Amino acid sequence: MPMRLAARLLEETPRRAVALAVAGAAFAVLLIGATPTGAEERATYQSLFDQVAHAQDCKQQDDADLLIVTCDKTQDVWYFTKPDHPAHPGVIRRSIVQTAQGVSVAERGWSFASDAAQPAFKTFLAQIGALDAQVRDILAAQHGGPPILPPGIRIYGNWQPQGTDSEAVVSLTNHYFRLEDGGRYEQAYALLGPALASMLPLTEYAALADRAIAAVGRVKSRTIKTIDWEKDSPLGPPGIHAALDYEAETERGQLCGYVAWRRSPDGFFVLVREETNLIPATLGDAEKTALKAKLHCPA
């Protein structure tokens, strides 16, 4: 049986724990996703809000730490942070884009916060990007692609996931691994929560990932085996967490490990822990079995 999430979060000497973060950037306004117009370069939090707040086709939804505005005519969704959001004041706009390859979604973000809040804004923007990846996964499944939840996956823990929470963390985990396996370390790094962000700089995170590739080769496939949902465990930090055990086949061996996500009140998830264990192909079958048991690799 995989280790419980609460015990994992208390480990002080993980075999290879990767803490991920985003390096802060010294800018007051961040525009991502398109070439800014003159008006966008001069935009303020209030001017962007005024742009959509009174439009007849736009509807507002009040969330935990966000105000979400959906505009039917332009097919845009706007996210305005509230004062208790770590990236406040910040704005993100999701737009439907028609290209020669079909319909896609683009994100554009503005941060008006201090330099200290820029890592939080990058995480916020990465979370929105992960939502778009989830939409792509859902559409692929609806058109004959693989289901988001792998067949036979075991879901357990002291908390019952709500609605599509399990699908969301599986899609998010697959998105994160696509970034990591593709060498897009900075984008993967942006999904980390602040506690992990304080543990390792991006350069060390990238070095650890490169070291794993050097040891067993690039990942050919990953399989998520279990999801452990825990809420306010007495042995761990408060809140709702999901730990996903996985195994992976590589060019010269195997990986096993887990990622743990914390669910925020607004429904977004941040990565709070990652552990990756290397199983070299040079080991004999008995040695591999013993090592997997010692490392609590999923069965």
XYZ file of C-alpha atoms in Angstrom:
299
model
C 0.000 0.000 0.000
C 1.405 3.454 -0.850
C 2.493 5.644 2.032
C -0.194 7.977 3.352
C 0.043 11.596 2.239
C 0.331 12.942 5.791
C 3.408 10.825 6.438
C 4.946 11.889 3.150
C 4.570 15.555 3.904
C 6.341 15.087 7.226
C 9.402 13.342 5.785
C 12.519 15.409 6.374
C 15.001 13.418 4.254
C 13.239 12.299 1.053
C 15.219 10.102 -1.338
C 14.890 12.638 -4.093
C 12.385 15.334 -3.294
C 12.105 18.106 -5.851
C 11.031 21.487 -4.541
C 10.029 23.817 -7.330
C 9.705 27.559 -7.528
C 9.629 30.607 -9.770
C 12.366 33.183 -9.631
C 10.972 36.664 -8.971
C 11.189 39.205 -11.746
C 11.568 42.924 -11.239
C 8.659 44.365 -13.165
C 5.450 46.118 -12.227
C 3.368 45.165 -15.252
C 3.480 41.810 -17.017
C 1.778 41.209 -20.351
C 1.901 37.645 -21.595
C 0.400 35.940 -24.616
C 0.313 38.614 -27.318
C 1.906 41.789 -28.583
C 0.507 44.597 -26.416
C -1.417 47.447 -27.928
C -0.839 50.994 -26.754
C -3.936 50.840 -24.554
C -2.784 47.564 -22.994
C 0.636 48.990 -22.221
C -1.101 51.803 -20.328
C -3.664 49.505 -18.690
C -4.418 49.513 -14.995
C -6.318 47.000 -12.898
C -9.288 49.386 -12.801
C -9.245 50.185 -16.518
C -9.290 46.492 -17.411
C -12.157 45.886 -15.007
C -14.093 48.876 -16.382
C -13.596 47.462 -19.883
C -15.823 44.458 -19.131
C -17.758 45.233 -15.927
C -20.606 47.096 -17.606
C -20.757 45.229 -20.909
C -24.211 43.709 -21.451
C -22.842 40.376 -22.677
C -20.502 39.947 -19.665
C -21.562 38.190 -16.454
C -19.722 38.364 -13.126
C -19.122 35.465 -10.759
C -17.810 36.065 -7.246
C -15.289 33.397 -6.172
C -13.215 32.899 -3.011
C -10.344 35.226 -3.938
C -11.247 36.047 -7.534
C -13.861 37.901 -9.515
C -14.524 36.006 -12.755
C -16.141 37.788 -15.696
C -17.416 35.791 -18.684
C -18.178 37.650 -21.914
C -20.331 35.813 -24.451
C -19.737 38.072 -27.447
C -15.945 37.884 -27.405
C -15.825 34.419 -25.763
C -13.393 35.765 -23.182
C -13.072 34.855 -19.516
C -11.442 37.436 -17.235
C -9.972 36.660 -13.803
C -9.523 39.631 -11.459
C -7.733 38.934 -8.190
C -9.189 40.120 -4.894
C -7.059 41.712 -2.139
C -6.539 38.378 -0.339
C -5.187 36.670 -3.471
C -1.362 36.264 -3.301
C -1.003 37.714 -6.825
C -3.183 40.798 -6.208
C -3.545 43.070 -8.048
C -3.488 40.957 -11.181
C -5.664 40.194 -14.196
C -5.738 37.266 -16.615
C -7.788 37.068 -19.797
C -8.523 33.748 -21.538
C -9.545 34.099 -25.181
C -10.802 31.707 -27.833
C -8.451 31.951 -30.820
C -9.218 30.666 -34.316
C -6.096 29.525 -36.167
C -5.366 27.505 -39.312
C -4.965 24.450 -37.064
C -8.379 24.980 -35.426
C -9.643 26.558 -32.229
C -7.304 27.124 -29.311
C -7.184 29.115 -26.093
C -4.706 31.914 -25.354
C -3.919 33.524 -22.011
C -2.914 37.155 -21.482
C -1.894 38.406 -18.071
C -1.236 41.731 -16.364
C 0.398 41.989 -12.955
C 0.298 45.313 -11.103
C 1.708 43.854 -7.887
C 5.079 44.373 -6.223
C 8.179 42.449 -7.264
C 7.638 40.109 -4.304
C 4.260 38.997 -5.705
C 5.528 38.166 -9.205
C 6.202 34.464 -8.428
C 2.607 34.155 -7.193
C 1.364 35.756 -10.405
C 3.377 33.341 -12.526
C 1.827 30.469 -10.569
C -1.622 31.990 -11.129
C -0.965 32.226 -14.869
C 0.352 28.636 -14.925
C -2.832 27.456 -13.185
C -4.955 29.063 -15.895
C -2.792 27.376 -18.526
C -3.381 24.057 -16.764
C -7.140 24.637 -17.010
C -6.777 24.911 -20.767
C -4.783 21.665 -20.833
C -7.649 20.030 -18.921
C -10.142 21.264 -21.517
C -7.995 19.698 -24.253
C -7.894 16.402 -22.330
C -11.687 16.425 -21.946
C -12.254 17.146 -25.638
C -9.786 14.408 -26.628
C -11.589 11.892 -24.399
C -14.935 12.881 -25.919
C -13.565 12.241 -29.420
C -12.228 8.743 -28.806
C -9.000 9.554 -26.995
C -7.893 8.011 -23.698
C -10.031 8.747 -20.633
C -8.606 11.259 -18.170
C -8.855 8.790 -15.274
C -6.782 5.697 -16.164
C -8.663 2.381 -15.985
C -8.110 0.672 -12.642
C -6.824 3.766 -10.828
C -7.439 3.496 -7.075
C -8.858 6.520 -5.249
C -8.793 6.535 -1.453
C -8.161 8.727 1.602
C -10.154 10.490 4.327
C -11.754 13.024 1.962
C -14.260 12.412 -0.808
C -13.328 14.341 -3.975
C -16.015 16.714 -5.236
C -17.323 16.580 -8.800
C -14.410 16.330 -11.215
C -11.622 16.919 -8.657
C -9.986 13.557 -9.395
C -10.057 14.189 -13.143
C -8.643 17.672 -12.517
C -5.601 16.469 -10.540
C -4.889 13.691 -13.044
C -5.054 16.149 -15.951
C -2.953 18.644 -14.000
C -0.362 15.985 -13.179
C -0.166 14.886 -16.815
C 0.215 18.527 -17.857
C 2.982 19.049 -15.325
C 4.842 15.941 -16.479
C 4.484 16.938 -20.135
C 6.230 20.190 -19.283
C 8.899 18.484 -17.179
C 9.544 15.636 -19.640
C 9.679 18.146 -22.490
C 12.403 20.147 -20.767
C 10.123 23.159 -20.227
C 11.350 23.456 -16.673
C 10.441 27.085 -16.054
C 6.816 26.455 -17.020
C 6.612 23.342 -14.858
C 8.317 25.213 -12.020
C 5.601 27.883 -12.069
C 3.032 25.408 -10.754
C 4.764 25.142 -7.374
C 3.371 26.503 -4.159
C 5.299 29.082 -2.100
C 6.560 26.628 0.554
C 8.322 24.496 -2.042
C 9.348 27.593 -3.928
C 11.505 28.629 -0.997
C 13.450 25.340 -0.933
C 15.151 25.081 -4.332
C 15.971 27.613 -7.034
C 15.036 26.886 -10.628
C 18.638 26.055 -11.556
C 18.799 23.272 -8.963
C 15.404 21.929 -9.971
C 16.499 21.762 -13.614
C 19.777 20.119 -12.608
C 17.909 17.392 -10.691
C 15.638 16.728 -13.655
C 18.620 16.563 -16.016
C 20.405 14.206 -13.618
C 17.457 11.810 -13.696
C 17.501 11.827 -17.505
C 21.237 11.131 -17.491
C 20.724 8.170 -15.148
C 17.841 6.318 -16.815
C 17.116 8.152 -20.060
C 14.080 10.102 -21.185
C 10.597 9.078 -20.129
C 8.682 6.989 -22.677
C 5.422 6.634 -20.740
C 3.911 7.361 -17.321
C 1.022 5.653 -15.555
C -0.806 7.149 -12.576
C -1.771 4.322 -10.218
C -3.480 5.872 -7.173
C -4.866 9.121 -5.781
C -4.780 9.658 -2.015
C -7.157 12.449 -0.934
C -6.550 13.813 2.575
C -8.213 16.694 4.452
C -6.801 18.244 7.642
C -4.844 15.157 8.598
C -3.512 15.385 12.198
C -0.112 14.275 10.874
C 0.164 16.897 8.145
C -0.619 20.519 7.246
C -4.269 21.671 7.171
C -6.201 21.764 3.952
C -7.183 19.395 1.153
C -4.339 17.508 -0.520
C -4.115 14.912 -3.285
C -1.079 12.652 -3.721
C -0.785 10.753 -7.005
C 1.489 7.709 -7.184
C 2.908 6.922 -10.598
C 5.347 4.682 -12.412
C 7.199 5.443 -15.632
C 9.106 3.567 -18.293
C 12.283 5.252 -19.494
C 14.895 4.568 -22.141
C 17.195 2.794 -19.684
C 15.116 1.909 -16.648
C 12.086 2.988 -14.677
C 10.871 5.739 -12.361
C 8.395 5.614 -9.532
C 7.244 8.336 -7.208
C 4.435 10.745 -6.473
C 3.329 14.339 -6.724
C 1.192 16.052 -4.080
C -1.153 18.959 -4.786
C -2.929 21.298 -2.361
C -6.419 22.455 -3.273
C -7.022 26.179 -2.738
C -10.449 27.582 -1.738
C -10.879 28.929 -5.271
C -10.471 25.414 -6.690
C -6.979 25.841 -8.141
C -4.215 23.414 -7.176
C -0.544 24.078 -6.395
C 2.230 21.486 -6.214
C 3.477 21.008 -2.663
C 5.765 18.021 -3.109
C 7.355 15.797 -5.744
C 9.395 12.671 -5.236
C 11.084 10.712 -8.005
C 12.895 7.403 -7.483
C 15.199 5.879 -10.088
C 15.120 2.139 -10.919
C 18.114 1.445 -13.209
C 17.740 -1.238 -15.880
C 21.102 -2.669 -14.832
C 19.542 -4.179 -11.685
C 18.423 -7.786 -11.663
C 14.739 -8.669 -11.286
C 15.093 -9.546 -7.596
C 17.003 -6.314 -6.924
C 14.347 -4.259 -8.735
C 11.554 -5.900 -6.751
C 13.339 -5.273 -3.447
C 14.134 -1.653 -4.330
C 10.554 -0.941 -5.432
C 9.252 -2.361 -2.144
C 11.712 -0.237 -0.166
C 10.716 2.902 -2.077
C 6.979 2.152 -1.760
C 6.557 2.126 -5.544
C 2.940 1.548 -6.611
C 2.042 -2.064 -7.379
